[in-house]
Coordinates of C-alpha atoms and ligand atoms in Angstrom, one line a residue:
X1 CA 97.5 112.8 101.7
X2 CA 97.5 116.6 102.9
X3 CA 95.1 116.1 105.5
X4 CA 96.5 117.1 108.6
X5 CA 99.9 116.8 106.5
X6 CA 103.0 119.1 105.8
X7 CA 103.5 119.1 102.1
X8 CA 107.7 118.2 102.6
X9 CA 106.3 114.9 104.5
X10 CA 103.8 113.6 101.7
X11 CA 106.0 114.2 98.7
X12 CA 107.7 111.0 99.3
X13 CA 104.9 109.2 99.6
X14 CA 102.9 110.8 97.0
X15 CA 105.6 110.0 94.6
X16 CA 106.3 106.3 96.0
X17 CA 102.4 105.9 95.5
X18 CA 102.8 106.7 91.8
X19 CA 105.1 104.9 91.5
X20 CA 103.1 101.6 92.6
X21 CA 99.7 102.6 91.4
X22 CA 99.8 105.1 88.2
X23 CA 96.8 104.7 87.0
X24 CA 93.3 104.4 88.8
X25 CA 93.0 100.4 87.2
X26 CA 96.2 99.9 89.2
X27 CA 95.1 101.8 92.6
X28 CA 92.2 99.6 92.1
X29 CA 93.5 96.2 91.4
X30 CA 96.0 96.5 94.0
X31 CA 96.8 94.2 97.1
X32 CA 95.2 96.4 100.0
X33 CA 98.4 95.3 102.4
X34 CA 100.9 96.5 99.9
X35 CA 98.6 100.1 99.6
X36 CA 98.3 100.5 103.4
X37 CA 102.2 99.7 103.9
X38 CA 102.8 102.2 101.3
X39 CA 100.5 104.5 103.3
X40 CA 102.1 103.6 106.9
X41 CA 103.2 106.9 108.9
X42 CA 100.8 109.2 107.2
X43 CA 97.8 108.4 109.8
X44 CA 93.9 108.6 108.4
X45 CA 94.2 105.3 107.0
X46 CA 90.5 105.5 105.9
X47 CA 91.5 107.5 103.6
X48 CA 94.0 105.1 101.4
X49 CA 90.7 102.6 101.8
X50 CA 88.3 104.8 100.2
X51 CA 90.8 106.1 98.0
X52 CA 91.0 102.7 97.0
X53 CA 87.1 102.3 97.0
X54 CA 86.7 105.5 94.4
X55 CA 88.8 104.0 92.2
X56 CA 87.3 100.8 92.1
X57 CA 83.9 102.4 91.8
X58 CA 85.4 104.7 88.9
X59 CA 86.5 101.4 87.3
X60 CA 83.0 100.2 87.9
X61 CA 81.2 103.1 86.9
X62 CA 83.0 106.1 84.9
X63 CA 84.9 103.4 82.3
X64 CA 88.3 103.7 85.2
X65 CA 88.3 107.9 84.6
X66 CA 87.1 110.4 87.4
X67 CA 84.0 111.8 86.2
X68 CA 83.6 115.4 85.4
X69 CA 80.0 116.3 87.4
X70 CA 79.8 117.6 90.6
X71 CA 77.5 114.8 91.3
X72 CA 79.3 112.1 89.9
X73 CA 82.9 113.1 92.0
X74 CA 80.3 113.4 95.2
X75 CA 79.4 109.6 94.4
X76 CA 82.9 108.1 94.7
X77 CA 83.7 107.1 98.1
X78 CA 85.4 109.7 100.1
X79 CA 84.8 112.5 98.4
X80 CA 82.5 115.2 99.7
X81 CA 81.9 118.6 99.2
X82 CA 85.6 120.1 99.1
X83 CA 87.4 117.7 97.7
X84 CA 84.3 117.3 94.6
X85 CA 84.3 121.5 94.1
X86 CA 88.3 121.5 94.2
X87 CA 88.6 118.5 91.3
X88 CA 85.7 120.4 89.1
X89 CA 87.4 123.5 89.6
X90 CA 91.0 123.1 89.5
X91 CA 90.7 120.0 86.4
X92 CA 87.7 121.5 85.1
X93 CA 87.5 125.1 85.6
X94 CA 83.6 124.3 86.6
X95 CA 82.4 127.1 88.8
X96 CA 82.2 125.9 92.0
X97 CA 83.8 126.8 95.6
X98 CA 86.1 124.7 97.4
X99 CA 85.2 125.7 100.7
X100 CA 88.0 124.5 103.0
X101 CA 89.2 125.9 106.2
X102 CA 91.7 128.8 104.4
X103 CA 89.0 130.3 102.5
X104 CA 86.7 130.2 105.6
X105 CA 89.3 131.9 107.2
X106 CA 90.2 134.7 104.5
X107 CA 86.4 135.1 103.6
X108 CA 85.0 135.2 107.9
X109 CA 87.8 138.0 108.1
X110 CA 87.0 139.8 104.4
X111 CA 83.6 140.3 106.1
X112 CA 84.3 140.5 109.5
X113 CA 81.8 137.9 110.5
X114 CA 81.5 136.4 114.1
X115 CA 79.4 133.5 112.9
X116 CA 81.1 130.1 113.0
X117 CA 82.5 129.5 109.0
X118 CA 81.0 125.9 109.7
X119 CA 77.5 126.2 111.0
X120 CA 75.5 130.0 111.5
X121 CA 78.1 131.7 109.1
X122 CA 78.3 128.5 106.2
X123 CA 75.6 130.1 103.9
X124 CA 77.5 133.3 103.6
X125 CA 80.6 131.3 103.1
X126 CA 79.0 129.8 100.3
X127 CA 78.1 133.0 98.9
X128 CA 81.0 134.6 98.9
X129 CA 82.6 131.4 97.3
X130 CA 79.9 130.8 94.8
X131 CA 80.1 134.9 94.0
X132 CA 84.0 134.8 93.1
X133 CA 83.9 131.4 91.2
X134 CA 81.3 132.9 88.8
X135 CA 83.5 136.0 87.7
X136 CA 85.5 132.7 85.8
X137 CA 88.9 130.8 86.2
X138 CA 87.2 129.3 89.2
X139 CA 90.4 126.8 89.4
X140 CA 93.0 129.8 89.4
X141 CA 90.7 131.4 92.2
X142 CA 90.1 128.5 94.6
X143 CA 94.0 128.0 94.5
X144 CA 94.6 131.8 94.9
X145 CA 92.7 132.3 98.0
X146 CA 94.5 129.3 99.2
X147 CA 97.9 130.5 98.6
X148 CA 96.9 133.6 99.9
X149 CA 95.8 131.6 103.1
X150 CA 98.5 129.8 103.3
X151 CA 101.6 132.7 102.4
X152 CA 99.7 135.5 104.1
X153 CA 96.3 135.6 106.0
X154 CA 97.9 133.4 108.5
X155 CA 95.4 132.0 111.3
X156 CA 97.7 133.3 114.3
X157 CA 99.6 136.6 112.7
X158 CA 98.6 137.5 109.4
X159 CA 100.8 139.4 107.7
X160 CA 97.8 142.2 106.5
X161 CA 100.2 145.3 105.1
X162 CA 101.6 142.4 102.5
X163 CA 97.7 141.4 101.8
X164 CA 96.1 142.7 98.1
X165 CA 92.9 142.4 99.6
X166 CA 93.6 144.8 103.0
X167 CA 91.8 147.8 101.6
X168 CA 88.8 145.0 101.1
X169 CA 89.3 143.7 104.2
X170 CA 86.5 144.6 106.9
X171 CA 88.7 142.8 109.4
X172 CA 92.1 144.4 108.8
X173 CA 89.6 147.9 109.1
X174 CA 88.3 147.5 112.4
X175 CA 91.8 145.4 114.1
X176 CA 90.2 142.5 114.6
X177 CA 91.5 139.8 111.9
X178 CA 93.3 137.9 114.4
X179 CA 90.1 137.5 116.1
X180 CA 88.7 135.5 113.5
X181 CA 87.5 133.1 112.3
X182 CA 85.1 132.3 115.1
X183 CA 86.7 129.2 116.6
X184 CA 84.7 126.7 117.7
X185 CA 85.2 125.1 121.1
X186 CA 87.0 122.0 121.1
X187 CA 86.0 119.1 123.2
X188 CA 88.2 117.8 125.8
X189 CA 90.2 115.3 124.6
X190 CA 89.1 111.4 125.5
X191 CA 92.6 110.1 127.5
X192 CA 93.5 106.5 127.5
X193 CA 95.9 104.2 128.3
X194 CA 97.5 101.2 126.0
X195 CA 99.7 98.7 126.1
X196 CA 102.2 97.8 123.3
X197 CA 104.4 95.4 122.4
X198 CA 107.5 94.9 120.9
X199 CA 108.1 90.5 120.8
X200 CA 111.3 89.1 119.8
X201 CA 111.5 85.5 118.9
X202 CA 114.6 83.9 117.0
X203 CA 115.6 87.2 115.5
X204 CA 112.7 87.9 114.3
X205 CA 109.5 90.3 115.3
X206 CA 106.0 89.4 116.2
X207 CA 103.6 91.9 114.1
X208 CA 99.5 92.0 114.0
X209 CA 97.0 92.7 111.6
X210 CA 94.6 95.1 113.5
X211 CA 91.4 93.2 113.7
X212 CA 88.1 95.3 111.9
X213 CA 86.3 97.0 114.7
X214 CA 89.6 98.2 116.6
X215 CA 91.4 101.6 115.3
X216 CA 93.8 101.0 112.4
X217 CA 91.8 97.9 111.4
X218 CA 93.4 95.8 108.6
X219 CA 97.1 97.4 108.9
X220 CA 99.9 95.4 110.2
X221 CA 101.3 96.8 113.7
X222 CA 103.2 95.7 116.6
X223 CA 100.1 94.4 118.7
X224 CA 98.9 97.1 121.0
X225 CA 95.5 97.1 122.8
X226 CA 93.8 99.8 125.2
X227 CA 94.4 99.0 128.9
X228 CA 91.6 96.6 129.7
X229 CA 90.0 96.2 126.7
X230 CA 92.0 92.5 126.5
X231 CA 93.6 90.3 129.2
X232 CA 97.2 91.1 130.1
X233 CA 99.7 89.4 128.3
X234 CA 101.7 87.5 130.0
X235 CA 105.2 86.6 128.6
X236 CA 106.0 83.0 128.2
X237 CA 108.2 81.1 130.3
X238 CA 112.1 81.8 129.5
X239 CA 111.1 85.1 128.3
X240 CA 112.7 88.7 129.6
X241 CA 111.9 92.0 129.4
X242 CA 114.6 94.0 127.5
X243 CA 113.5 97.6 127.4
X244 CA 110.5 99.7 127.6
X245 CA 109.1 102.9 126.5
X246 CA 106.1 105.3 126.7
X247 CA 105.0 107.6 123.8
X248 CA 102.0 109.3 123.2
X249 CA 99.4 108.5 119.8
X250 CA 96.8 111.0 118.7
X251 CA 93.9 109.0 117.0
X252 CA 91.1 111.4 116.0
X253 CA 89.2 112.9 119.6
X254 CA 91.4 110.4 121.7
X255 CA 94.8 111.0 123.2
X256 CA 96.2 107.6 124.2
X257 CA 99.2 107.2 126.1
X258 CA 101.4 104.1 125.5
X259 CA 103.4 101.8 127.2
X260 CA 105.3 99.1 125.2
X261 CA 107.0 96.8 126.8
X262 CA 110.1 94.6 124.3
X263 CA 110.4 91.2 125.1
X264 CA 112.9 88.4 123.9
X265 CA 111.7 85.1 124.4
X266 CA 113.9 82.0 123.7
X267 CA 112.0 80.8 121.2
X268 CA 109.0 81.5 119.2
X269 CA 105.8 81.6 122.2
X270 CA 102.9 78.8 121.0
X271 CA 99.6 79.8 119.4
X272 CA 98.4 79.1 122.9
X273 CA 100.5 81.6 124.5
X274 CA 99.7 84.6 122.4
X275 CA 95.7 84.0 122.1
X276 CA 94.8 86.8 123.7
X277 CA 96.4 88.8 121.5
X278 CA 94.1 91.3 120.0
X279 CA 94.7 90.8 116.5
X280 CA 92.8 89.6 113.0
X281 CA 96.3 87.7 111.8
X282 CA 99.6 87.1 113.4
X283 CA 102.8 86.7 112.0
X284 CA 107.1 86.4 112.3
X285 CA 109.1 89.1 110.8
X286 CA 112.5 88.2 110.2
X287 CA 114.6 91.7 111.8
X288 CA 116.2 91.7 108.8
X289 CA 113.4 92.4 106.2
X290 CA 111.6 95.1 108.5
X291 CA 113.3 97.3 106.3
X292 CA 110.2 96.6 103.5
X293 CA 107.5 96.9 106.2
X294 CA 106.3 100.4 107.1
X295 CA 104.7 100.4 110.5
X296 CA 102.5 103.6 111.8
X297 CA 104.8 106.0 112.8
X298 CA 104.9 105.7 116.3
X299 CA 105.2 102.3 116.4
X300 CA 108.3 102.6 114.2
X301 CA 109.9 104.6 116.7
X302 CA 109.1 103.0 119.5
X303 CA 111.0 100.0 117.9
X304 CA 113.9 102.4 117.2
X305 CA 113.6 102.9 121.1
X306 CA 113.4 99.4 122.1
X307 CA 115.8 98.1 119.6
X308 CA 118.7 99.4 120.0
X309 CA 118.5 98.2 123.6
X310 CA 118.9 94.8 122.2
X311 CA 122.3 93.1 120.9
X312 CA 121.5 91.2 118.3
X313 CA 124.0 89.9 115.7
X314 CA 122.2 90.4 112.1
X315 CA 124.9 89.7 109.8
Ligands
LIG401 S1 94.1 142.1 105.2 FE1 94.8 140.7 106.7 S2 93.1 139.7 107.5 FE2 92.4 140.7 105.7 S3 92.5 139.1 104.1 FE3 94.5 140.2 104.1 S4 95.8 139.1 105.4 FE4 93.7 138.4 105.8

C-alpha cells in the first residue's frame, strides 16, 4: 500500500482492509470486486490482485501462514527481492538486506559511489547490505537505515550535521551527497489523450468494469477509453451535455490527459446505444448509493466536477 504512497493516505485504507480481510483465509476467500473497491484511489491495482494471489497460494501451500524462508516468501506472487528480505528481517530477524531505494541512497552516498545503486553499483549495494545484516538485529537495522533515509539523508537536502553516520560518510567528506545517488535518466513520458464519461440516466450513473487487456482491468470506473482506440460515442437522442472537464491521470510511463464529458439522457440509452463502450460489464448506479462505491481517484473527482453542475433532487 506504500508504494508510491504517503503513509497519512494508506492508514485509512490499511485499517479499512483489516477490517474486511483479517486474516490471509479471508484476503483469500474474498469477492475480488469488494477488495478492488476497498483498494479504489490508491493506484497499482496489481498489487491488491497479487496480494490476493499470495494469500491464496499461502492458503494452498504454507497451511494459510506466510512462510518463514527467503525462498518460500519469493514464491508468493508479488513478492520479490525487497519485499521477501524486509518480511525475513523485520518478522524474523533473518539476516538479509532489504535493499530499497533509501538504503541505495544512504549506502551510494556512505561510499561515495557514482555507479547506478540499480545496475553497475547493485553488487556493492548488496555488500554493504548483506555486511550490516550479519553484525545481527538485521530487522532493527533494515528499519534504521530507513528512518534514517527517510528523517535525515533526504534525496534533495540532507540534513548531514544531524546524521550519526557523517564522520562515516565519504559523501558528506568530499560535498558531494546531494549529488548522489546516481540518478538514472528517465524516459520521456508516453502522452495520450482519453475520453471519459460521466452518463446520467434516471438518477442514476452508468459505471464499467474495465475489460482485461485495458489498464485498470477488472475495476469498476466511469467508462473512459484512449482517443481512438474505440469509436466515438455518440449520445442518444434526447440526450444533453451538462458539464465537462479535463484532468490529467499518471498510469505507470504514460501521462494521459482526459476529457470527460457528463451527459443526462432522458432515459436509460439501449444496449444498442452504448455497444461501443469499451467495457467487460455495464451497469446503473443509483446516485444515491455511490456513496458505497470507491472509484479511482480521479475519476471520483471528476464526478465531484461534473456533478455539482447538475440539479438533481435526491431526497
Ligand atoms: S552524512 Fe549526510 S549524506 Fe552522509 S549518510 Fe548522513 S545524511 Fe546522508
Amino acid at each position: 500500500m506504500l508504494q508510491q504512497t504517503r503513509v497519512e493516505t494508506v492508514i485509512p485504507y490499511y485499517e479499512r482492509f483489516l477490517s474486511a480481510f483479517p486474516t490471509v483465509k479471508d484476503l483469500a476467500q474474498a469477492d475480488t470486486d469488494k477488495l478492488l473497491n476497498l483498494w479504489a484511489g490508491l493506484g497499482y491495482y496489481s498489487r491488491a490482485r497479487n496480494l490476493q494471489a499470495a494469500a491464496r497460494q499461502a492458503m494452498e501451500d504454507f497451511g494459510g501462514q506466510l512462510p518463514v524462508k527467503l525462498e518460500d516468501l519469493r514464491s508468493l506472487k508479488g513478492i520479490g527481492a525487497y519485499t521477501s528480505a524486509a518480511i525475513a528481517s523485520i518478522a524474523h530477524d533473518a539476516p538479509h538486506a532489504a535493499i530499497d531505494g533509501n538504503l541505495e541512497r544512504v549506502f551510494s552516498r556512505l561510499i561515495a559511489t557514482r555507479k547506478n545503486p540499480k545496475t553497475d553499483g547493485r553488487a556493492e549495494m548488496e555488500s554493504i547490505g548483506q555486511a550490516l545484516v550479519n553484525l545481527g538485529r538485521a530487522g532493527d537495522l533494515n528499519q534504521s537505515v530507513m528512518d534514517l533515509a527517510s528523517a535525515i539523508c533526504l534525496p534533495k537536502e540532507p540534513k548531514c550535521p544531524l546524521c550519526p553516520l557523517r564522520e562515516n560518510c565519504a559523501a558528506f567528506a568530499q560535498g558531494i551527497q546531494r549529488e548522489l545517488p546516481l540518478k538514472k535518466v528517465k524516459a520521456a513520458p508516453i502522452e495520450l489523450q482519453a475520453e471519459g464519461l460521466i452518463l446520467i440516466a434516471e438518477e442514476s450513473l452508468l459505471l464499467a468494469r474495465r475489460s482485461s487487456g485495458q489498464w485498470l482491468s477488472g475495476l469498476w470506473d466511469i467508462p473512459w477509453w484512449i482517443e481512438g482506440s474505440s469509436p466515438p460515442f455518440a449520445a442518444p437522442a434526447g440526450s444533453a451535455q451538462f458539464a465537462s472537464c479535463a484532468h490529467l491521470r499518471t498510469i505507470t510511463q504514460h501521462k494521459i490527459y482526459f476529457q470527460v464529458r457528463g451527459i443526462r439522457c432522458e432515459g436509460k440509452p439501449t444496449a444498442q446505444e452504448l455497444e461501443n463502450l469499451p467495457a467487460a460489464e455495464l451497469r446503473w448506479v443509483p446516485l444515491r448509493e455511490m456513496h458505497g462505491i470507491n472509484l479511482p481517484r480521479p475519476s471520483e473527482k471528476a464526478l465531484a466536477a461534473t456533478l455539482g453542475k447538475l440539479e438533481l433532487d435526491l431526497s
